[in-house]
Tab-separated table of C-alpha atoms in Angstrom:
chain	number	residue	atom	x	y	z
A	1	UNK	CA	99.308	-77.955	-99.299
A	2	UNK	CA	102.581	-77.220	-100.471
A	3	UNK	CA	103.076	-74.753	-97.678
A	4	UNK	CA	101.964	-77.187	-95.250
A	5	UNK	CA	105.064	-79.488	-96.598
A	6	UNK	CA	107.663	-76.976	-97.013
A	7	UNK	CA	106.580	-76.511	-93.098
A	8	UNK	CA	106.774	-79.468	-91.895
A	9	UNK	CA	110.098	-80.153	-93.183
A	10	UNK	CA	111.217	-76.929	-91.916
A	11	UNK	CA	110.453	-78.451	-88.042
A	12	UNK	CA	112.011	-81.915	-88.953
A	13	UNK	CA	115.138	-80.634	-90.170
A	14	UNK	CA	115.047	-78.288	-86.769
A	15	UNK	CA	114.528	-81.099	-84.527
A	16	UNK	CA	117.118	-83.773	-85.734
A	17	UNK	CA	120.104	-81.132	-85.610
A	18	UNK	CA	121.277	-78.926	-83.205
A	19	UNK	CA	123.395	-76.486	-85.617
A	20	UNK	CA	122.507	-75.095	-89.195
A	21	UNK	CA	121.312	-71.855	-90.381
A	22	UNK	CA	118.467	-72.084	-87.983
A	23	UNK	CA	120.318	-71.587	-84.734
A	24	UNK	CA	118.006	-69.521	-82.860
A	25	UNK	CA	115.905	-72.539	-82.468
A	26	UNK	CA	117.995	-74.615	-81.418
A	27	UNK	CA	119.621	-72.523	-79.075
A	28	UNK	CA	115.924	-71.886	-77.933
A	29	UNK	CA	115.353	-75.992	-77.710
A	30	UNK	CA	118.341	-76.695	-75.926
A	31	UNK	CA	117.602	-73.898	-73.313
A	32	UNK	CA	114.455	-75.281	-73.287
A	33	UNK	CA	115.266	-79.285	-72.416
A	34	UNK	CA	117.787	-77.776	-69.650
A	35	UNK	CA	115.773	-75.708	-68.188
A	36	UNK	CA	113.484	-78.646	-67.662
A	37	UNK	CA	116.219	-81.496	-66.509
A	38	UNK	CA	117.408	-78.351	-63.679
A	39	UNK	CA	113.990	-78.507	-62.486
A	40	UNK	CA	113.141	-82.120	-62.065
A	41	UNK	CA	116.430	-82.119	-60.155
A	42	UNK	CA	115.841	-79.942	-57.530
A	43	UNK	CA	112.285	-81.158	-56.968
A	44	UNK	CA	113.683	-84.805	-56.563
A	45	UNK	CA	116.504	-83.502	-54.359
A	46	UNK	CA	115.221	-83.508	-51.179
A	47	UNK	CA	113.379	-86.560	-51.063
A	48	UNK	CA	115.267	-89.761	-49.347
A	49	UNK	CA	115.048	-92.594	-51.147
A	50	UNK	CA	113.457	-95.474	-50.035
A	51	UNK	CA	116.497	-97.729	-50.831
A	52	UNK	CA	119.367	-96.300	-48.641
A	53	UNK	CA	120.754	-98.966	-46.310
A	54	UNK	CA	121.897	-97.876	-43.252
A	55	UNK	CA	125.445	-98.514	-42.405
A	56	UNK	CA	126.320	-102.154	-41.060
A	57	UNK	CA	127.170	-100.581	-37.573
A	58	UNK	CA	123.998	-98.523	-37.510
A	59	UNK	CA	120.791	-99.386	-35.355
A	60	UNK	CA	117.482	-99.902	-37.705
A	61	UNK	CA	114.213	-98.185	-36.377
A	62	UNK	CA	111.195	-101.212	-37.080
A	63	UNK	CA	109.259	-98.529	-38.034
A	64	UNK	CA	110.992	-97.432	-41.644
A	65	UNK	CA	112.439	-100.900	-42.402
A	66	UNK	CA	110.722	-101.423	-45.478
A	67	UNK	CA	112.712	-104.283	-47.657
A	68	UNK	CA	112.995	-107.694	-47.200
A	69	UNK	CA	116.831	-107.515	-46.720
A	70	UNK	CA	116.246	-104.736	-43.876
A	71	UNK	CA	113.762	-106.950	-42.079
A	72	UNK	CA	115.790	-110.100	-41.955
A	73	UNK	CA	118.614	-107.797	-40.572
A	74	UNK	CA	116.302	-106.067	-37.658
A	75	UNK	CA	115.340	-109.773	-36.681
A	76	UNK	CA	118.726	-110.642	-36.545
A	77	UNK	CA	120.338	-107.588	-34.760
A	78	UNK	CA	117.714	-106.768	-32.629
A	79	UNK	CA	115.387	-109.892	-32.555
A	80	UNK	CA	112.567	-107.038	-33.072
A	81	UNK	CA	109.490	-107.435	-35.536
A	82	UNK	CA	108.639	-104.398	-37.963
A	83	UNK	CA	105.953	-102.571	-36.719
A	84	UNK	CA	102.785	-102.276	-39.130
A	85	UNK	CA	102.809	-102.657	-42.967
A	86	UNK	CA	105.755	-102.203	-44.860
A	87	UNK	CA	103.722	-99.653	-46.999
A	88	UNK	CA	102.930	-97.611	-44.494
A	89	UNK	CA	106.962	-98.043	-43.515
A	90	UNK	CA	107.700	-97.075	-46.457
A	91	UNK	CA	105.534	-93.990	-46.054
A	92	UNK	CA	107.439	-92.991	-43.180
A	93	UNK	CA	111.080	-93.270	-44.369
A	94	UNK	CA	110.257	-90.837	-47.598
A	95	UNK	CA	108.543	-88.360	-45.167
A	96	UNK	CA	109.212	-86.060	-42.330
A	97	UNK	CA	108.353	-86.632	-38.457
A	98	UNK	CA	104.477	-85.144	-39.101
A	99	UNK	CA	101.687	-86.429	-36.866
A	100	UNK	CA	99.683	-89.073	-39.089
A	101	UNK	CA	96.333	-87.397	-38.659
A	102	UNK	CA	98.419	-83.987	-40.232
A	103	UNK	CA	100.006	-85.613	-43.102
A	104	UNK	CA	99.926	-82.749	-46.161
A	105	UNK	CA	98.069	-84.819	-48.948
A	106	UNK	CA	94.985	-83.056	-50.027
A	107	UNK	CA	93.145	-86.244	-50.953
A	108	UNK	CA	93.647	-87.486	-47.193
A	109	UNK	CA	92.328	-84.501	-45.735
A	110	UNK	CA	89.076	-84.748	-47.738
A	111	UNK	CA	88.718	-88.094	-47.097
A	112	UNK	CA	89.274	-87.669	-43.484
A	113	UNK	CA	86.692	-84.440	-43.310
A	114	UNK	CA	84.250	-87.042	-44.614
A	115	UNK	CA	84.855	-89.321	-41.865
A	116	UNK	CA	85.140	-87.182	-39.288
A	117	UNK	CA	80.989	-85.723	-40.359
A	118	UNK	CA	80.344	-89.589	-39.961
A	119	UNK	CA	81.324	-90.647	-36.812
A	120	UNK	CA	79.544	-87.383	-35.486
A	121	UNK	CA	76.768	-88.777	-36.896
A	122	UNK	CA	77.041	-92.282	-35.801
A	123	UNK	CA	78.123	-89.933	-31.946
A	124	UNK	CA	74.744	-88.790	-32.262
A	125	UNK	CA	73.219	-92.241	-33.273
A	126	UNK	CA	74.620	-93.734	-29.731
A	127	UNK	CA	73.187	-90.721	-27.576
A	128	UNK	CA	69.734	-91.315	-29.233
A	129	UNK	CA	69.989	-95.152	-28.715
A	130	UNK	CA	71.184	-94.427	-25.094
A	131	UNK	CA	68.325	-92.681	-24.132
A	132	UNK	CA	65.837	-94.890	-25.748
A	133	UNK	CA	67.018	-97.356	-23.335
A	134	UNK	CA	67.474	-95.731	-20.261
A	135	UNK	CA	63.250	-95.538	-21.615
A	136	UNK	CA	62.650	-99.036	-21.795
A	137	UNK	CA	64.882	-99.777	-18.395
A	138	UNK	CA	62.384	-97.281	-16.554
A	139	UNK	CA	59.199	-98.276	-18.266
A	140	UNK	CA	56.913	-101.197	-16.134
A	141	UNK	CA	57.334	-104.982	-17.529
A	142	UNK	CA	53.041	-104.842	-17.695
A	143	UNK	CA	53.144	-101.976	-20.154
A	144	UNK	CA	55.983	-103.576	-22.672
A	145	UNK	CA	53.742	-107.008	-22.785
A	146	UNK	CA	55.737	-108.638	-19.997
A	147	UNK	CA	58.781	-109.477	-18.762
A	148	UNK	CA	60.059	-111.528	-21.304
A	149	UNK	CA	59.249	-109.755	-23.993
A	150	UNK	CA	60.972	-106.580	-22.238
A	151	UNK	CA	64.208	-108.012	-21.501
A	152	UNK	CA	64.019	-109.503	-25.163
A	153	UNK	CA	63.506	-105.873	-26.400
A	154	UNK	CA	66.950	-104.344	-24.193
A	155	UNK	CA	69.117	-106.923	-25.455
A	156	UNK	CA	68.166	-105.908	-29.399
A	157	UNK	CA	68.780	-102.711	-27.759
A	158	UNK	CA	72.514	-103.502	-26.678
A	159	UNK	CA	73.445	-105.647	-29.588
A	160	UNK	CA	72.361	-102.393	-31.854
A	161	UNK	CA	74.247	-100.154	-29.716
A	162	UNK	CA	77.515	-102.055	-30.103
A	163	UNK	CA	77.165	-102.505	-33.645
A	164	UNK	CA	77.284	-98.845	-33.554
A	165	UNK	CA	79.934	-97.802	-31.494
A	166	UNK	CA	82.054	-99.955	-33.750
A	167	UNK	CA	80.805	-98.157	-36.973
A	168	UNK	CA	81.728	-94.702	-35.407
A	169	UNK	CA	85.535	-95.865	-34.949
A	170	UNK	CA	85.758	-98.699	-38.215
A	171	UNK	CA	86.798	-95.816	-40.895
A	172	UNK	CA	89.317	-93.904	-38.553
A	173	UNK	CA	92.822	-94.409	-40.164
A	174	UNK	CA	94.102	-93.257	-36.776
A	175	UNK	CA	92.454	-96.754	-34.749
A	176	UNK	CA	93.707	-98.748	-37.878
A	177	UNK	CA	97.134	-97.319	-37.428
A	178	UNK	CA	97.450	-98.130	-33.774
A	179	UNK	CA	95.748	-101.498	-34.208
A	180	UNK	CA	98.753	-102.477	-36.533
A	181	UNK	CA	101.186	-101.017	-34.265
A	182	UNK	CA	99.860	-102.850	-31.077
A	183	UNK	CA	98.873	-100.074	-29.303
A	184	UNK	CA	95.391	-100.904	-29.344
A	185	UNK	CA	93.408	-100.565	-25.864
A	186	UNK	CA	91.216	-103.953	-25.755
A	187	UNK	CA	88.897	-102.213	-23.394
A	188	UNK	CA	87.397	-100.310	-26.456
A	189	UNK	CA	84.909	-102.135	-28.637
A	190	UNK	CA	86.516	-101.471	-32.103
A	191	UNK	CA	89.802	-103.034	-30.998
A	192	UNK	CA	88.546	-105.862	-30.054
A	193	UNK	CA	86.663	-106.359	-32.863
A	194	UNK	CA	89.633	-105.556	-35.045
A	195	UNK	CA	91.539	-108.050	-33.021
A	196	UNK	CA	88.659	-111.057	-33.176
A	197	UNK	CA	88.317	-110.197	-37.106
A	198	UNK	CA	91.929	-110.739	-37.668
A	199	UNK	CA	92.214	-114.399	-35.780
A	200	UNK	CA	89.334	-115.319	-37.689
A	201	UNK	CA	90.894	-114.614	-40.772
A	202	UNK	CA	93.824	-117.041	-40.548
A	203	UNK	CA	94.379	-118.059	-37.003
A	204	UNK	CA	91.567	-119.676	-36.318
A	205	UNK	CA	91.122	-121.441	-39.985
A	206	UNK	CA	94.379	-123.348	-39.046
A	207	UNK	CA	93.325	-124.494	-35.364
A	208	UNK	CA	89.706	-125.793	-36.342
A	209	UNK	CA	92.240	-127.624	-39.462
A	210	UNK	CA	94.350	-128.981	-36.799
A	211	UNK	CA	91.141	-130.257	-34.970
A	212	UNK	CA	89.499	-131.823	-37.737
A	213	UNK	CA	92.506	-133.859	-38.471
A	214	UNK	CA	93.820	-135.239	-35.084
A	215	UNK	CA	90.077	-135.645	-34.743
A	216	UNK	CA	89.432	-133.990	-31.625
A	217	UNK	CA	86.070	-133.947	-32.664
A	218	UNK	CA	84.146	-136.170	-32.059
A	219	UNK	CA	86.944	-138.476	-30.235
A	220	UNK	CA	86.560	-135.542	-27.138
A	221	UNK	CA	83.597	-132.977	-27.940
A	222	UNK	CA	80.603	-133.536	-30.255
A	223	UNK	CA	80.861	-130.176	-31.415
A	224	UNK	CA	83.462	-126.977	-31.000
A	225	UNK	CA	83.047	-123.489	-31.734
A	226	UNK	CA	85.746	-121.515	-30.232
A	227	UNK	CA	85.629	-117.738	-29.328
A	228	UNK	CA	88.311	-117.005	-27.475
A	229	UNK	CA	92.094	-117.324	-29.154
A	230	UNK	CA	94.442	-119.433	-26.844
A	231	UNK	CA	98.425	-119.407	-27.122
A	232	UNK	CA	100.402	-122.223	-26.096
A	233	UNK	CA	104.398	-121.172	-24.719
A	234	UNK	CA	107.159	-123.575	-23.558
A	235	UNK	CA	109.496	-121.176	-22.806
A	236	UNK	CA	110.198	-118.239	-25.792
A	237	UNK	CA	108.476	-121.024	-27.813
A	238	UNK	CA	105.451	-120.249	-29.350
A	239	UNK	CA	103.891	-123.754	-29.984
A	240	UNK	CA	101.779	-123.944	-33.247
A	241	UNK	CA	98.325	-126.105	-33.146
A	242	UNK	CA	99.029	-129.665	-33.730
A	243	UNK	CA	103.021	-128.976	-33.075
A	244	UNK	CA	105.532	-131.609	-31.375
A	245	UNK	CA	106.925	-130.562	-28.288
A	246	UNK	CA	110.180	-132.266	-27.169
A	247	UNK	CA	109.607	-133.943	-23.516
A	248	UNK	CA	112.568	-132.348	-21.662
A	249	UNK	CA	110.911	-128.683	-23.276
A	250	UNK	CA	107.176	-129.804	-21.865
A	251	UNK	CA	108.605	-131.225	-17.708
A	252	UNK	CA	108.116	-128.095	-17.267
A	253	UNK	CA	104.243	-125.928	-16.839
A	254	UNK	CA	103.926	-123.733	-20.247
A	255	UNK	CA	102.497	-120.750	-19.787
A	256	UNK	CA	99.264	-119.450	-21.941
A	257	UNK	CA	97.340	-116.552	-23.623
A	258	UNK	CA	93.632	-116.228	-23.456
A	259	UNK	CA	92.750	-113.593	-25.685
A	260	UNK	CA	88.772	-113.307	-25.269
A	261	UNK	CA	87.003	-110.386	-27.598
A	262	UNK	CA	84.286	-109.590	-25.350
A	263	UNK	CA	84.053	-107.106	-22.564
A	264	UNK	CA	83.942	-107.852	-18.522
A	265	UNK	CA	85.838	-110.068	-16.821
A	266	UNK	CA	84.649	-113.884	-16.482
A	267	UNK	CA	86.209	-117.211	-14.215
A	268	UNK	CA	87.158	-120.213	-16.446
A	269	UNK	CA	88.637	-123.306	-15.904
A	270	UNK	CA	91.996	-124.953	-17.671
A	271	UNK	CA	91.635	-128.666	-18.558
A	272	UNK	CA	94.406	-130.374	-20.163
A	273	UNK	CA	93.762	-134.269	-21.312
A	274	UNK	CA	95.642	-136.711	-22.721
A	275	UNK	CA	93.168	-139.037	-24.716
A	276	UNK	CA	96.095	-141.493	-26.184
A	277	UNK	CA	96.631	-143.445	-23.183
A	278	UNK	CA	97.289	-147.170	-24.090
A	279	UNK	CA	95.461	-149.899	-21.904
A	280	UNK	CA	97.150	-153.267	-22.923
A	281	UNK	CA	94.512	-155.315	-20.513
A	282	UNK	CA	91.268	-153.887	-23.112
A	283	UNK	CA	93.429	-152.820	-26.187
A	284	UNK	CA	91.970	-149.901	-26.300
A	285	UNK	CA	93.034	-145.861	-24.887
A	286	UNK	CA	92.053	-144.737	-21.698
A	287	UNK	CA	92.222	-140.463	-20.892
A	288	UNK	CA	94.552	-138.770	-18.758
A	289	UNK	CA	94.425	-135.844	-16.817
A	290	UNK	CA	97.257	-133.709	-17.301
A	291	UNK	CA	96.251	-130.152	-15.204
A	292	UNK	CA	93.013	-128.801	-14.101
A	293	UNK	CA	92.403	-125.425	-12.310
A	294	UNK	CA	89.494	-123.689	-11.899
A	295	UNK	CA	88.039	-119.934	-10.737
A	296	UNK	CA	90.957	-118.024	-13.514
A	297	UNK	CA	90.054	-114.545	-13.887
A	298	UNK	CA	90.708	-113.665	-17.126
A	299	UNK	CA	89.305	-110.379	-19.334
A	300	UNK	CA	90.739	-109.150	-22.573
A	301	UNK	CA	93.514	-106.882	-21.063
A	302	UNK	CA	94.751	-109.686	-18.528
A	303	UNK	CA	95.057	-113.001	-20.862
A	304	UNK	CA	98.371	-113.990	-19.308
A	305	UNK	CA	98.206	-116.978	-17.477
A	306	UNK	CA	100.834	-119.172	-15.802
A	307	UNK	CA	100.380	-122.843	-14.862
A	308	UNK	CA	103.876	-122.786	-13.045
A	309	UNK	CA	102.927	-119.856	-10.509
A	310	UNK	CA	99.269	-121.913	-10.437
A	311	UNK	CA	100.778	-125.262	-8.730
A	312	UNK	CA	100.610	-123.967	-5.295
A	313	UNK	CA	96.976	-122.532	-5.648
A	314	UNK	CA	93.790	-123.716	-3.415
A	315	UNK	CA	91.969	-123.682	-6.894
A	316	UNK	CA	94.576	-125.858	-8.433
A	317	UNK	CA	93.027	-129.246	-8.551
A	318	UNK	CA	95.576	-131.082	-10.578
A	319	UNK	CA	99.184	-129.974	-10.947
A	320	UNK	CA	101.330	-130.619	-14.394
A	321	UNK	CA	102.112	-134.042	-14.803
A	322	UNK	CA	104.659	-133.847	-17.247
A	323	UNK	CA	103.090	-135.584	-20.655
A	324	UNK	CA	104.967	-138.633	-21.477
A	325	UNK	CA	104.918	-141.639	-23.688
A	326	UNK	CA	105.746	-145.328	-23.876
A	327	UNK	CA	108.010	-146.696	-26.349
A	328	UNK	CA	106.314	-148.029	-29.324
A	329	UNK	CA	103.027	-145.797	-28.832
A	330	UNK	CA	101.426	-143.476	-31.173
A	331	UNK	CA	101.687	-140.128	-30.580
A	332	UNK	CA	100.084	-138.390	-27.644
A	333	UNK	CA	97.356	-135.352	-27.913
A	334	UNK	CA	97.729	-132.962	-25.019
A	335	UNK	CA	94.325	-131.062	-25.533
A	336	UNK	CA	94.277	-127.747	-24.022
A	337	UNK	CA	90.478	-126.821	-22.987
A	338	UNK	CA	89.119	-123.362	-21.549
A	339	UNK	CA	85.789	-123.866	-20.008
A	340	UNK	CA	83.578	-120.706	-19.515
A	341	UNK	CA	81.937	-120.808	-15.848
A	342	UNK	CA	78.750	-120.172	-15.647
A	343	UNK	CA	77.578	-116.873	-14.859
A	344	UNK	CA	81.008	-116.388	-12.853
A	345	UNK	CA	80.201	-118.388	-9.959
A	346	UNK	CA	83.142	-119.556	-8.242
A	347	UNK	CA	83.019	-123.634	-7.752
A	348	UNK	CA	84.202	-125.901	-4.875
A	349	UNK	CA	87.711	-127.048	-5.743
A	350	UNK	CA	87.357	-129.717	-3.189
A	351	UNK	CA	84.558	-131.584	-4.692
A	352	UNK	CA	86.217	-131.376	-7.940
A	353	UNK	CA	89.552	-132.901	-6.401
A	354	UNK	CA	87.538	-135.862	-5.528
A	355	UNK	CA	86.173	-136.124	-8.197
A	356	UNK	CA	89.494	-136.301	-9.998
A	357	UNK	CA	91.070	-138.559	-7.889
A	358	UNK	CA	87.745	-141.325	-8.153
A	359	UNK	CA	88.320	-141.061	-11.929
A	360	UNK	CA	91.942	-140.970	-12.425
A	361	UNK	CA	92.598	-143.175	-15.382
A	362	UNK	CA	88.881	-142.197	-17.179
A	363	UNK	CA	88.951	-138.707	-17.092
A	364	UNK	CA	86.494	-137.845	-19.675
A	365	UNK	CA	85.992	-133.772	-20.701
A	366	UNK	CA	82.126	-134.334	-21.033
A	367	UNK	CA	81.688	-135.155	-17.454
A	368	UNK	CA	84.567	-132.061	-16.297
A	369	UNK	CA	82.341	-129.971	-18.501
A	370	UNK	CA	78.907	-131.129	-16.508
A	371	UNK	CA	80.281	-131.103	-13.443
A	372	UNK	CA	81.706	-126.688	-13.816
A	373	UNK	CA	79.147	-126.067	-15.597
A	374	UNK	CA	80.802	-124.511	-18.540
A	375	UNK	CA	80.653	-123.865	-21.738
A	376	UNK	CA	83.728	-124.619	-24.405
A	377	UNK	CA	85.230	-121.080	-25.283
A	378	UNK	CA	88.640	-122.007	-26.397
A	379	UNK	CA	91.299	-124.684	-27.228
A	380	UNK	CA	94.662	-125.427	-28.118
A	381	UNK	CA	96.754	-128.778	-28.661
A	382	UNK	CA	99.987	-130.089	-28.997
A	383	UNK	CA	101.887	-133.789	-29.831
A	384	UNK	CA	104.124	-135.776	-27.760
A	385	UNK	CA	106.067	-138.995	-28.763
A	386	UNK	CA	109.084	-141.362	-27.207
A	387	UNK	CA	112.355	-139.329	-27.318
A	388	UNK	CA	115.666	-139.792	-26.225
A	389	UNK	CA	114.489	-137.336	-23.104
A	390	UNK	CA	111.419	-139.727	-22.165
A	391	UNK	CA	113.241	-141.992	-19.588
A	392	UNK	CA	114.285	-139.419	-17.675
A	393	UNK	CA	111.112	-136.946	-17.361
A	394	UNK	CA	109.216	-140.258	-16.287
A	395	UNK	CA	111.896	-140.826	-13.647
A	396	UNK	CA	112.340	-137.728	-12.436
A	397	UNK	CA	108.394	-137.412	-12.226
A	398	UNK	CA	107.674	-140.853	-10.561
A	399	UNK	CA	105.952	-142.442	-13.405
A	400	UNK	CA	106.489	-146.010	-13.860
A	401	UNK	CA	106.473	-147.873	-17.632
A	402	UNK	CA	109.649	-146.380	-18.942
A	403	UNK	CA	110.930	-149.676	-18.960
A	404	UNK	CA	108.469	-150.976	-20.990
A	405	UNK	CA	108.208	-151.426	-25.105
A	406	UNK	CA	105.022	-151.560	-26.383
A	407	UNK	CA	104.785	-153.771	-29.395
A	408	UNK	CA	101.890	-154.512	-32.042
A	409	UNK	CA	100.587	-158.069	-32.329
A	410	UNK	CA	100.260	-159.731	-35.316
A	411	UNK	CA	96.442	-159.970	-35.792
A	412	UNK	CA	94.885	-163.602	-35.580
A	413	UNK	CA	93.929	-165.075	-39.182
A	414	UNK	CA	89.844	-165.773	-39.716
A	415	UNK	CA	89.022	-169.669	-39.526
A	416	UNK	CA	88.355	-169.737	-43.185
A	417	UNK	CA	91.887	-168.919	-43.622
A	418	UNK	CA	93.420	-171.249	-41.557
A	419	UNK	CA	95.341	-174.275	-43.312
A	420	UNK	CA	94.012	-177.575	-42.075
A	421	UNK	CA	96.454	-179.774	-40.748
A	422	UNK	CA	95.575	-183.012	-41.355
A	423	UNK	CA	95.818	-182.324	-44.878
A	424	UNK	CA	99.603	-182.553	-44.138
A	425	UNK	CA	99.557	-185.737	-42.029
């Protein structure tokens, strides 16, 4: 025990000073701590940090910006958006140009080995399910207990084919890294899924809010269930669900984005509706036809479509009419409604146009919807109020009423409530 303590001593009167009798050791200690400082250096030396800030005149690339400071300052310089996360932007500032499927972490290989044995797999999975099909497609309806029952049988069939070609591409970091960069093809099933999961996650949350609170439903539809994502632009403005659009910003056609998430291409129909219309004779609203145009082609790679370079078209029914509002009105709801046509069969614009024109102040969205046969895929809405611009998109348009105030009435009292006069006689 007592050599234990004259020990341990020994090594605390070694470590607290550097000079004494025992200067071997320290020497030896100090090389040591050096040695180990020299080292840390020159592995740390060649790795950028993630914090430099490129000069003020300098261009910055959206794909290593990866502060707050550096975004603001690509929005502002180059009115570009960063491209992906900023952790994977991160990733790519502190590391060389290297393909991402070839970056050197050990871990990531592994993992992507495993995924790789998986999708060949899930390969061999869709081959199987292919030709157990192509079966059922050549065996007679009398022998799979009828036609119903067959048809029944190859659309299980389909549905479980999809699901799998999206569980052969879900894992890949490669597909997720193009899906954040927007370089996804839409023609492939896992990007459009991707795509579809992603508005549903927020997107979509905050239209069906918007609904539910301007009470679309049930003032329009008894029911909605949208499935396609629909973008509203006035210009470079990208107009939010529910947003106010100034009147000299909405004289002229927007243009829209119909962003569907299932293969094929399809016809729809635009509908646009103003239900706010005041009619002073019934004191009550009346509904307004704003535009309506039907055979669209749409699919998910094409989902641009302009109602300006639509005005002139034979399947143009009803061109813009600029929305507008009296003075002393509520606010206006310009509902934006895609209708689905069924089975894409092309429809007679004609009959439609006189149909419009016999029901010109009571356009209702339930009898547009009967008469094209289609089924409510997406929607979008905006606001409109007086504004100093009013007076002259009504002029310029033709509409009359832009002389005229609309004021509330002060509601008649109940009998009961009435003082009798002859009390006062």
């Amino acid at each position: 025990m007592a050599f234990q303590f004259q020990l341990t001593s020994h090594f605390r009167r070694c470590l607290r000073c550097s000079t004494g009798k025992d200067s071997s050791y320290a020497l030896s200690r100090r090389a040591f701590w050096a040695s180990a400082i020299v080292r840390t250096e020159a592995s740390t030396e060649n790795i950028p940090s993630n914090l430099d800030i490129p000069p003020p005149g300098r261009l910055l690339d959206p794909n290593k910006v990866a502060t707050p400071r550096l975004e603001r300052r690509l929005l502002r310089e180059t009115k570009q958006q960063p491209i992906g996360s900023r952790r994977r932007r991160a990733a790519l500032q502190s590391t060389s140009n290297l393909p991402f499927e070839q970056l050197p972490y050990q871990c990531f290989q592994e993992a992507r080995t495993l995924l790789l044995a998986d999708r060949q797999d899930k390969l061999r999975q869709i081959n199987e399910e292919r030709r157990r099909i192509a079966k059922v497609q050549a065996t007679p309806a009398e022998l799979c207990g009828g036609e119903y029952v067959k048809k029944g049988r190859l659309v299980r069939m389909q549905k479980y084919l999809e699901d799998l070609k999206i569980l052969a591409d879900i894992n890949d970091p490669v597909i997720k890294k193009r899906f954040e960069d927007g370089e996804g093809d839409m023609n492939r099933p896992i990007y459009r899924y991707l795509a579809d999961r992603q508005w549903r996650q927020q997107r979509r949350l905050i239209l069906m809010q918007r609904i539910n609170q301007m009470h679309i439903v049930p003032d329009m539809v008894p029911y909605l269930d949208p499935t396609a994502e629909v973008r509203l632009f006035f210009g470079r403005r990208n107009v939010q669900p529910g947003d106010f659009v100034e009147s000299r910003n909405s004289e002229t056609p927007p243009r829209l984005s119909i962003q569907v998430f299932d293969r094929g291409e399809r016809l729809v129909s635009i509908v646009v509706i103003d239900p706010d219309v005041p009619n002073v004779e019934t004191d009550s609203f009346d509904s307004r036809c704003h535009f309506l145009a039907v055979n669209v082609p749409i699919s998910p790679t094409s989902t641009s479509v302009s109602l300006a370079k639509m005005s002139d078209d034979s399947d143009t029914i009803r061109p813009w009419l600029p929305p507008h509002a009296q003075k002393g009105s509520p606010y206006h709801r310009l509902v934006v409604f895609i209708l689905e046509q069924k089975d894409g069969q092309r429809l007679d614009s004609q009959g439609l146009k006189r149909m419009v024109e016999n029901q010109a102040a009571q356009f209702n969205i339930r009898s547009c919807m009967d008469k094209v046969h289609g089924k409510l895929t997406g929607i979008h809405l905006f606001r409109t109020k007086w504004d100093d611009g009013m007076a002259g998109v009504m002029q310029r348009a033709d509409i009359a009423g832009a002389d005229i105030e609309l004021k509330r009435m002060k509601p008649e009292k109940l009998p009961y409530k009435k003082k009798n006069p002859e009390r006062y006689r």
